[in-house]
PDB file of C-alpha atoms and ligand atoms in Angstrom:
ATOM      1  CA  UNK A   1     -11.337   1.682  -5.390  1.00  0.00           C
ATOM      2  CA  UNK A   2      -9.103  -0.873  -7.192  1.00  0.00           C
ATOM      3  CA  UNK A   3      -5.826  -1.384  -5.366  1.00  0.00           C
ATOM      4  CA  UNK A   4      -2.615  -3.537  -6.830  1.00  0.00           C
ATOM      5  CA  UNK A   5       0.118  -4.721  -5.087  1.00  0.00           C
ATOM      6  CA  UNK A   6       3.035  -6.494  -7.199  1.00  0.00           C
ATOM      7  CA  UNK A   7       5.503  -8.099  -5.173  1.00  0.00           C
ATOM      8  CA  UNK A   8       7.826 -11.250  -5.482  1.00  0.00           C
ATOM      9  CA  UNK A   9       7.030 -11.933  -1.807  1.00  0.00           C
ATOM     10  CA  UNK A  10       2.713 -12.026  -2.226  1.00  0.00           C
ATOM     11  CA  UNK A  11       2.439 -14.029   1.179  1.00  0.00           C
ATOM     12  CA  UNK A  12       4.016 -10.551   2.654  1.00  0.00           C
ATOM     13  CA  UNK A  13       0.575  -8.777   2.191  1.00  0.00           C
ATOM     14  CA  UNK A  14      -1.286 -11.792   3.539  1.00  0.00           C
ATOM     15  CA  UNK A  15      -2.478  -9.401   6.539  1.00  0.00           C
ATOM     16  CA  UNK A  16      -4.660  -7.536   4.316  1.00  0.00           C
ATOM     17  CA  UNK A  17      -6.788 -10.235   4.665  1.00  0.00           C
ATOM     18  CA  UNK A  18      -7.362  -9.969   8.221  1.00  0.00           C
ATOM     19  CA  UNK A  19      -9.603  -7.028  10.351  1.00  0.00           C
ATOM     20  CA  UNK A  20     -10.932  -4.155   8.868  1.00  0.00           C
ATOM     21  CA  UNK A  21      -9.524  -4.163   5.552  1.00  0.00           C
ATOM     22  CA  UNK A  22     -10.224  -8.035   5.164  1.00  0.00           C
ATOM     23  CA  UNK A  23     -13.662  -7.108   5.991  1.00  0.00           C
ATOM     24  CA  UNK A  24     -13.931  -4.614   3.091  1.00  0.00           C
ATOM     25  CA  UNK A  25     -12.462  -6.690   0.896  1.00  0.00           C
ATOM     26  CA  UNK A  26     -15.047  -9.636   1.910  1.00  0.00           C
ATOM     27  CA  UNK A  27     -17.754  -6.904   1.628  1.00  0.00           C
ATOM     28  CA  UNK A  28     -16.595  -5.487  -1.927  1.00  0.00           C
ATOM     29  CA  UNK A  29     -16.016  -1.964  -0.420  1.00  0.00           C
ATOM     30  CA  UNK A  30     -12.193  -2.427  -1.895  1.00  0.00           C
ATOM     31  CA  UNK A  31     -10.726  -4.434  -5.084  1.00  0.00           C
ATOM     32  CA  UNK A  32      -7.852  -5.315  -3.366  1.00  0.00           C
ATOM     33  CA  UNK A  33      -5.113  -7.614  -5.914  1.00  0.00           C
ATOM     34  CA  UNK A  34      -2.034  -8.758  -4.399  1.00  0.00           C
ATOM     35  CA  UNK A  35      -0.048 -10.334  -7.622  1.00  0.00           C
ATOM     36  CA  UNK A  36       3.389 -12.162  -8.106  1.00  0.00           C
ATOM     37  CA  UNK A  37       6.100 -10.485 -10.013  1.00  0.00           C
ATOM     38  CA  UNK A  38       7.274 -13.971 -11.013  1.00  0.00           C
ATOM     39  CA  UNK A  39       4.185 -14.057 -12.993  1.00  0.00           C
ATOM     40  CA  UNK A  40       5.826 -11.994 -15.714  1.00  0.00           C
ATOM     41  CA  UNK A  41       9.497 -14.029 -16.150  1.00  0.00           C
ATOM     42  CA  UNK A  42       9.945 -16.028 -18.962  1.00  0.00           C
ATOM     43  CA  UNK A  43      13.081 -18.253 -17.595  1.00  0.00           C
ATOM     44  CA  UNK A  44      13.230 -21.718 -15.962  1.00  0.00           C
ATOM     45  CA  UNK A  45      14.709 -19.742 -12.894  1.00  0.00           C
ATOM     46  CA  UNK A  46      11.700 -16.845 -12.914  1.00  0.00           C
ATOM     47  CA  UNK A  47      14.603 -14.492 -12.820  1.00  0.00           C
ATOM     48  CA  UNK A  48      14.031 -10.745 -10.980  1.00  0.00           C
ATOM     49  CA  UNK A  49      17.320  -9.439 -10.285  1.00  0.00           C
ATOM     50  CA  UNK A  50      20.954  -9.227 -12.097  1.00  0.00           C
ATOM     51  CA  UNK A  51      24.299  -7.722 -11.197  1.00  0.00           C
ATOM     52  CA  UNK A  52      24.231  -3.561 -11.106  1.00  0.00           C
ATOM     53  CA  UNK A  53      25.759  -1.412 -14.183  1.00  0.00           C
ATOM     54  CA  UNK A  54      28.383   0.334 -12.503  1.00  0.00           C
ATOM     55  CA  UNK A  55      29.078  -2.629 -10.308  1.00  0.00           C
ATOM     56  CA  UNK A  56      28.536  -2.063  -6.248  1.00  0.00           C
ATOM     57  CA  UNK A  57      26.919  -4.988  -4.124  1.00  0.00           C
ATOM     58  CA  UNK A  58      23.701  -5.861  -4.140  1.00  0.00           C
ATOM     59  CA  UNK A  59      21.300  -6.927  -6.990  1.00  0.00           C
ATOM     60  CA  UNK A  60      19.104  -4.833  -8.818  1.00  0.00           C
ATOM     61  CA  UNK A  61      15.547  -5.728  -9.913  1.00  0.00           C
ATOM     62  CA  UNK A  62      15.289  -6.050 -14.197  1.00  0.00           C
ATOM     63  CA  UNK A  63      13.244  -3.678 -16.148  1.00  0.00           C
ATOM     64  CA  UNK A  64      11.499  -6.531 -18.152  1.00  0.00           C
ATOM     65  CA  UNK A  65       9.410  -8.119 -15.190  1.00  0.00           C
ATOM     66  CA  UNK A  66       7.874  -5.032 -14.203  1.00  0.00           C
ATOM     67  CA  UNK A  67       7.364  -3.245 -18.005  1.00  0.00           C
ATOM     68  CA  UNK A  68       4.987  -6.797 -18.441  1.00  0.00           C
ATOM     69  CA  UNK A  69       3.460  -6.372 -14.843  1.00  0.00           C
ATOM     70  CA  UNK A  70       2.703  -2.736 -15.281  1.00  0.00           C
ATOM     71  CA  UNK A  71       1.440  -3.061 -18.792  1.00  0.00           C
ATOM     72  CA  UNK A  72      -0.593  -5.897 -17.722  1.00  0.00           C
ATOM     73  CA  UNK A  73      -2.584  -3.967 -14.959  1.00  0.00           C
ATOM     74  CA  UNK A  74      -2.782  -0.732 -16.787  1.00  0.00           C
ATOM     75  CA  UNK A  75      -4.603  -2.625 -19.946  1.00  0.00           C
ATOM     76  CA  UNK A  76      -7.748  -3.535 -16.972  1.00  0.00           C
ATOM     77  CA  UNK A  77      -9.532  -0.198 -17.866  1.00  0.00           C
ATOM     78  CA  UNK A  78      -8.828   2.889 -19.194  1.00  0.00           C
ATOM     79  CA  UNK A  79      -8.040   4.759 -15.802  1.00  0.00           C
ATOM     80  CA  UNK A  80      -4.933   6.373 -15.595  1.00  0.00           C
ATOM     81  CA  UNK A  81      -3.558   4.444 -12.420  1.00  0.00           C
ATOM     82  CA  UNK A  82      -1.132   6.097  -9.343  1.00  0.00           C
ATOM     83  CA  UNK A  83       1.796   3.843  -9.090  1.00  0.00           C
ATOM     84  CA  UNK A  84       3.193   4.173  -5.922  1.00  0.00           C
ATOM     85  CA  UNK A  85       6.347   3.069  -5.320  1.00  0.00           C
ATOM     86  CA  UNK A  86       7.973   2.980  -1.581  1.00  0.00           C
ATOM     87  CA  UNK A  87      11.198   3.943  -0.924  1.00  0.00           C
ATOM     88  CA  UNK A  88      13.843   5.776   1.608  1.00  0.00           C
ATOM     89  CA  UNK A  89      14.119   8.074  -1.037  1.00  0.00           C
ATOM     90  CA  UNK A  90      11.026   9.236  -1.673  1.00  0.00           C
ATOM     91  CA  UNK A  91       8.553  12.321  -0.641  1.00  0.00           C
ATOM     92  CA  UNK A  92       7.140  11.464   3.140  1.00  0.00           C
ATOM     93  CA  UNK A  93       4.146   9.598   3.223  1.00  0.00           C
ATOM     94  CA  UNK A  94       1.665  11.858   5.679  1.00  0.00           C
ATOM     95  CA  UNK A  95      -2.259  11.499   6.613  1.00  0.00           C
ATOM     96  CA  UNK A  96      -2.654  14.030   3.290  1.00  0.00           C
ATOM     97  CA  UNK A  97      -1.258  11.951   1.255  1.00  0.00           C
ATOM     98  CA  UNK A  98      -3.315   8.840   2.014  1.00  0.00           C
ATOM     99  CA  UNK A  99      -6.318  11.764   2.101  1.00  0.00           C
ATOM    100  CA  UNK A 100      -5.507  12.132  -1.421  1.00  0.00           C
ATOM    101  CA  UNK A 101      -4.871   8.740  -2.058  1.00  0.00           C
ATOM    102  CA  UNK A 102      -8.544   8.183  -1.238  1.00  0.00           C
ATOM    103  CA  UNK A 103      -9.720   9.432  -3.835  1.00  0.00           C
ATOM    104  CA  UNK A 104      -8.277   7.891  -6.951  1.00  0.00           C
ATOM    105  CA  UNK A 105      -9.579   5.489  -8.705  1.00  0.00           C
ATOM    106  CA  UNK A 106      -6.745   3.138  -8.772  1.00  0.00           C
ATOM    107  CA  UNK A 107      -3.728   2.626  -7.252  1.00  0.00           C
ATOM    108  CA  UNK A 108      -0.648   0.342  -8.265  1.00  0.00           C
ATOM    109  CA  UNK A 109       1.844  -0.480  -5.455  1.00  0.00           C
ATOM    110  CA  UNK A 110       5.371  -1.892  -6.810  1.00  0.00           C
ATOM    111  CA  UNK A 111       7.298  -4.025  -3.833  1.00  0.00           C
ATOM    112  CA  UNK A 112      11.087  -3.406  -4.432  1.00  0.00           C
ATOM    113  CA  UNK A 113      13.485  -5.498  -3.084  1.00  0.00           C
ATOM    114  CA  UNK A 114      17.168  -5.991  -3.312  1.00  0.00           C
ATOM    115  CA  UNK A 115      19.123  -2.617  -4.014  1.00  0.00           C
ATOM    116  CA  UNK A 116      15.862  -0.850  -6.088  1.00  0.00           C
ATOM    117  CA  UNK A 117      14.491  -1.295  -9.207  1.00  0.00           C
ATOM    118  CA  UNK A 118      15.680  -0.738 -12.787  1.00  0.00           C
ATOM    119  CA  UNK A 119      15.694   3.282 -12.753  1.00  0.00           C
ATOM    120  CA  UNK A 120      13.853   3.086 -16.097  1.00  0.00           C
ATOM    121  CA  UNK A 121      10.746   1.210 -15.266  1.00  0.00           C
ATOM    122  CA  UNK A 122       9.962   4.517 -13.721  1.00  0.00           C
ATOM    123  CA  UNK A 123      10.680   6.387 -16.604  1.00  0.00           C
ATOM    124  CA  UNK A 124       8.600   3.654 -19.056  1.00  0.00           C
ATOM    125  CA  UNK A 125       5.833   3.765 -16.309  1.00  0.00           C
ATOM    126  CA  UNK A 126       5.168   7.301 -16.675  1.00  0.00           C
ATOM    127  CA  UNK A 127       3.857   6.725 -20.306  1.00  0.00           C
ATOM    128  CA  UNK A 128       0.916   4.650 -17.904  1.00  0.00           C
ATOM    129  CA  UNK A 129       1.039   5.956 -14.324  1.00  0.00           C
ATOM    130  CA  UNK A 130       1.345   9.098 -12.185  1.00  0.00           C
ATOM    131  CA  UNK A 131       3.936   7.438 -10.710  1.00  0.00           C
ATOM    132  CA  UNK A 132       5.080   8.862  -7.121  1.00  0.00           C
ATOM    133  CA  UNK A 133       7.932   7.551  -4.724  1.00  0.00           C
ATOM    134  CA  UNK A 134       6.773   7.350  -1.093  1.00  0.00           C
ATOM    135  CA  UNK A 135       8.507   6.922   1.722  1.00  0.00           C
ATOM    136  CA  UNK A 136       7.335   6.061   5.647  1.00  0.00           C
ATOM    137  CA  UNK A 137      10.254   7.640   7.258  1.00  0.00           C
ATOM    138  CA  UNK A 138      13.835   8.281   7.132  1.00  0.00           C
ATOM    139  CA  UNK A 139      15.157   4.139   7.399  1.00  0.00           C
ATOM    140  CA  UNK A 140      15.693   1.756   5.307  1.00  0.00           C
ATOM    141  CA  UNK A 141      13.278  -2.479   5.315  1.00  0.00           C
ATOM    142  CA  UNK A 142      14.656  -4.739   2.627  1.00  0.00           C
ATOM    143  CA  UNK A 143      11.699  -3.992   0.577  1.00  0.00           C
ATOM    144  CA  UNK A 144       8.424  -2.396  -0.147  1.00  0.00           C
ATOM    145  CA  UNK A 145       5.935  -4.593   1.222  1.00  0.00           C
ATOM    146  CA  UNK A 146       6.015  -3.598   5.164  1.00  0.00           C
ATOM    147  CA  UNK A 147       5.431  -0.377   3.853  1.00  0.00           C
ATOM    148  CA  UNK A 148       2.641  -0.735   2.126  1.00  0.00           C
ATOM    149  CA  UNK A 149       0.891  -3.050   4.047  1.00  0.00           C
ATOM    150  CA  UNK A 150       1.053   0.887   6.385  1.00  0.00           C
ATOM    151  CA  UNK A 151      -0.143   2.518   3.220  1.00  0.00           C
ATOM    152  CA  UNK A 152      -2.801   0.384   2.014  1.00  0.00           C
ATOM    153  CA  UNK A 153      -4.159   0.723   5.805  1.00  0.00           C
ATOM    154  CA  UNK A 154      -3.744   4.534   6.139  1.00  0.00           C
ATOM    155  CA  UNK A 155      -5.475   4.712   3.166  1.00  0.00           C
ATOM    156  CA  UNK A 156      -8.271   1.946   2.760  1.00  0.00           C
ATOM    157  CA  UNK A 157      -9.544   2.917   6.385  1.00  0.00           C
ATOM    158  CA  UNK A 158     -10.525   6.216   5.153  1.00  0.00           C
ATOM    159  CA  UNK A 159     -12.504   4.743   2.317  1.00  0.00           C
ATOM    160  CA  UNK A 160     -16.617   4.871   3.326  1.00  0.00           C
ATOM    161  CA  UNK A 161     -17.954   2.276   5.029  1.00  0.00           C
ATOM    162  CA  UNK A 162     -14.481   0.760   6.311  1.00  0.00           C
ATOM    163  CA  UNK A 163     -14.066   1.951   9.679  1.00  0.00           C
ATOM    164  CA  UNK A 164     -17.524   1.498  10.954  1.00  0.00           C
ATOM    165  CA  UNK A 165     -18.183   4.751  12.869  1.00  0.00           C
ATOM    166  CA  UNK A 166     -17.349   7.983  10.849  1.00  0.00           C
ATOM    167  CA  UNK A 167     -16.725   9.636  13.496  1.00  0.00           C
ATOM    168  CA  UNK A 168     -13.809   7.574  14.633  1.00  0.00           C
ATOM    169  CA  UNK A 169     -11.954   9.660  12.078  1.00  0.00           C
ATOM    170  CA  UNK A 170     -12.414  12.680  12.788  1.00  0.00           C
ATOM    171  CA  UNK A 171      -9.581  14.382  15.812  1.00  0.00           C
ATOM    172  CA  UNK A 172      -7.102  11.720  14.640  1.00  0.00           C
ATOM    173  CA  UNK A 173      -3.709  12.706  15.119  1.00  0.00           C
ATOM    174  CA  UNK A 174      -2.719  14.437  11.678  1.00  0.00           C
ATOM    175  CA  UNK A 175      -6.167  14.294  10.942  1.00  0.00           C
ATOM    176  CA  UNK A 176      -6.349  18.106  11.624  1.00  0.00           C
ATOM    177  CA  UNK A 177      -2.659  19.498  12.204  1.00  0.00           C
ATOM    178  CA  UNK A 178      -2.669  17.990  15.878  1.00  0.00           C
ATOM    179  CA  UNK A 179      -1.905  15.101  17.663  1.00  0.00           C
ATOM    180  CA  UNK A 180      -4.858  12.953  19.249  1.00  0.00           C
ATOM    181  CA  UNK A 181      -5.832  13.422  23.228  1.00  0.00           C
ATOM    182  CA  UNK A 182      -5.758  10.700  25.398  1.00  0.00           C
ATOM    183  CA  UNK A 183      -8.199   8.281  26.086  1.00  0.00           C
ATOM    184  CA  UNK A 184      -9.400   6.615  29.148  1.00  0.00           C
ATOM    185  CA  UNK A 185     -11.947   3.417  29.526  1.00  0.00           C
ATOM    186  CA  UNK A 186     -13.272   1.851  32.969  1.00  0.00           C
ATOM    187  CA  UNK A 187     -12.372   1.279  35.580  1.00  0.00           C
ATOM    188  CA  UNK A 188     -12.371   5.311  36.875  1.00  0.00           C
ATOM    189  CA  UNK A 189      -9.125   3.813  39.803  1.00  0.00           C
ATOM    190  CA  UNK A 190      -6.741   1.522  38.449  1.00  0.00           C
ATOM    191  CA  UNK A 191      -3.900   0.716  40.525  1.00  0.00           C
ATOM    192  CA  UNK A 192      -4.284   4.045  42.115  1.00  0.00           C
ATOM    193  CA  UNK A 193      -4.137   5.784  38.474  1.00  0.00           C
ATOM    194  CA  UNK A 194      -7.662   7.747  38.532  1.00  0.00           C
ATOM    195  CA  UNK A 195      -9.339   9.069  35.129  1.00  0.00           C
ATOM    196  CA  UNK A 196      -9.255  12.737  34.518  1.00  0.00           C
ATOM    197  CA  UNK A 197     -12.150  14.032  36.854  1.00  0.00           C
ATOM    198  CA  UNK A 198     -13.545  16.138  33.672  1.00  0.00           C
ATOM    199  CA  UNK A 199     -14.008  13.166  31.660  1.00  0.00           C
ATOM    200  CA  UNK A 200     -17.005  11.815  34.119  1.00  0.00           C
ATOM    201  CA  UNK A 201     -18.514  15.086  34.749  1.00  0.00           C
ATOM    202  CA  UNK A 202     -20.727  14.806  31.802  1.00  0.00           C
ATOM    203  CA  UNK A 203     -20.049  17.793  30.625  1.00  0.00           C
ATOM    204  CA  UNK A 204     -19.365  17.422  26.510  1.00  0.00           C
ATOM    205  CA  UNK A 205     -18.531  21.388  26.461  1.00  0.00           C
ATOM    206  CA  UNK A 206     -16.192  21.294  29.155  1.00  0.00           C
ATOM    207  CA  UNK A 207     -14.871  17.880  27.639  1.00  0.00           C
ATOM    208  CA  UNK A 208     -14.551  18.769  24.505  1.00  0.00           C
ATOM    209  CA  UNK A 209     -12.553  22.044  25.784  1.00  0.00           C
ATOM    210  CA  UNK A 210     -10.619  19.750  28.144  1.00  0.00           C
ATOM    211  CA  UNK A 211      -9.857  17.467  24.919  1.00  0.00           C
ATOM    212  CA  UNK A 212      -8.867  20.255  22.831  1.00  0.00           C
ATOM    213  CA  UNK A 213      -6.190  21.596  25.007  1.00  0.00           C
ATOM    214  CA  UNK A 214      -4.896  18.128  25.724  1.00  0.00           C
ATOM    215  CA  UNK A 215      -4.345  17.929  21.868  1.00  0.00           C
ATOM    216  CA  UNK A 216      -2.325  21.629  22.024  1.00  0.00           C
ATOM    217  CA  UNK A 217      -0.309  20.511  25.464  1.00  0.00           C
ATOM    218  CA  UNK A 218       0.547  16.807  22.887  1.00  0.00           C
ATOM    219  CA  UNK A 219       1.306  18.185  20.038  1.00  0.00           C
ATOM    220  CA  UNK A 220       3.879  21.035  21.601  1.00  0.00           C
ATOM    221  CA  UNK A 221       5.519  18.834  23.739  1.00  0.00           C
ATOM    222  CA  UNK A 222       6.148  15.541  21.336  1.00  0.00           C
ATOM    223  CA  UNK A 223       5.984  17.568  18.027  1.00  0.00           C
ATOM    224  CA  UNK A 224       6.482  20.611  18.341  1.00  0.00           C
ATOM    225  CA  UNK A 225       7.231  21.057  14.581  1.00  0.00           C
ATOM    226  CA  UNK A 226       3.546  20.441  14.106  1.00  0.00           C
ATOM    227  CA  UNK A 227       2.688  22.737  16.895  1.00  0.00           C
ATOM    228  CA  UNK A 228       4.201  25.556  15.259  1.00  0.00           C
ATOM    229  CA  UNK A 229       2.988  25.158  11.721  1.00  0.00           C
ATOM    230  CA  UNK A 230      -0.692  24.745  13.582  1.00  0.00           C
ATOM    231  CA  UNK A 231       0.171  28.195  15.753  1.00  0.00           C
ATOM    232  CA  UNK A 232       0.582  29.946  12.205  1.00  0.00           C
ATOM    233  CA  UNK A 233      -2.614  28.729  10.803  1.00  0.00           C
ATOM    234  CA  UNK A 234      -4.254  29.246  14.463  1.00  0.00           C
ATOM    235  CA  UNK A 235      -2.635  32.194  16.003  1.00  0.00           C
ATOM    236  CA  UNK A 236      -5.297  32.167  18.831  1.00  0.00           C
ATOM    237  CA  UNK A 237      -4.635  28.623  19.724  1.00  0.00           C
TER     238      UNK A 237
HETATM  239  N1  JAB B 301      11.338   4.038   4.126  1.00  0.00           N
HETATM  240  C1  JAB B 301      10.707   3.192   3.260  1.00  0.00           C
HETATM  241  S1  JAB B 301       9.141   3.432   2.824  1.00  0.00           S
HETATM  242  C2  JAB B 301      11.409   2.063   2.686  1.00  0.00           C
HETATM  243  C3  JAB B 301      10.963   1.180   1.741  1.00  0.00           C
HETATM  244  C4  JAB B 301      12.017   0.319   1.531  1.00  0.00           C
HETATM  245  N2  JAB B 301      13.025   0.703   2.317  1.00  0.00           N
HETATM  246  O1  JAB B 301      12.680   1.767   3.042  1.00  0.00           O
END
């Protein structure tokens, strides 16, 4: 996979060089490009932003940077790239989404900053891009870049060969419509806190039964709108 980021703060996504990602970067797993929106101004002053038709405060991010960005990236290959551009107001970003995000060839993220970008760089992108707006959560950052540096992870670690073991992935919270169960390392008494007595019985079926319902008791009591769409799909949960 070929991932873009465009951002006028670069430095923001230097963490993508660090850990697990780094490391798949470093071992060509992922084409990871982190490139400077300044790169496409023209003025002495690099200019991004201007003043907001309408009026209302704040600065708004000009069309003409990102058209020459956009086209740049999109002339690399002849793949039809996913821009993906994170915002408040987009559709919820959820482990599906970076599922499905997995699988495409390329993706193009777009950093906004200020009050948004120029409405119709979304418009001219389409001619380009499946362009999508996601969003982490209902809050607002200054900009894109936190949350992609949450995307890019969600979604690079499910690439192959990232996260080391496989199996690491699989009963992940989301990962199957519940949340994860807890886990437990030595020592077996810490400060009087003891481990479940289950988990060194050594036995994997009762574990794994122990596990499952820890995952049921989790998901009903912290999210139990999860719980109930995974009741419908698994009435004899
Ligand atoms: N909620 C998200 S993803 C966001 C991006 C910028 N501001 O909020």
């Amino acid at each position: 996979m070929r991932l873009d980021v465009i951002s006028i703060f670069p430095e923001y996504l230097s963490p993508l060089d660090l850990s697990l990602i780094g490391k798949a970067r470093r071992d060509g797993l992922l084409d990871l490009r982190v490139h400077d929106l300044r790169t496409w101004t023209h003025d002495r002053h690099r200019t991004v932003d201007d003043t907001p038709y309408g009026g209302g405060a704040g600065m708004v991010m000009k069309p003409q940077p990102w058209s020459e960005a956009l086209d740049s990236l999109a002339a690399d290959d002849d793949s039809r790239p996913t821009l993906i551009v994170p915002g408040p107001g987009g559709e919820r970003f959820t482990q599906q989404i970076a599922r499905e995000l997995a699988g495409k060839e390329r993706l193009v993220f777009a950093c906004g900053r200020y009050e948004g970008i120029d409405e119709r760089v979304y418009e001219y992108a389409a001619r380009d891009y499946d362009v999508r707006v996601l969003s982490l959560g209902d809050y607002v950052l200054n900009g894109g870049e936190v949350a992609v540096l949450a995307m890019v992870e969600a979604i690079a670690r499910l690439l192959p060969g990232v996260i080391g073991n496989a199996e690491s992935l699989v009963e992940e919270s989301h990962e199957d419509g519940l949340l994860e169960y807890p886990v437990y390392t030595k020592p077996a008494d810490w400060n009087g806190l003891v481990v479940p007595e289950i988990l060194l019985s050594g036995d994997h079926g009762r574990i794994a039964a122990w596990r499952h319902q820890q995952r049921l008791e989790r998901t009903s009591a912290r999210r139990p709108d999860m719980y109930a769409a995974y009741r419908l799909s698994h009435p004899d949960a």
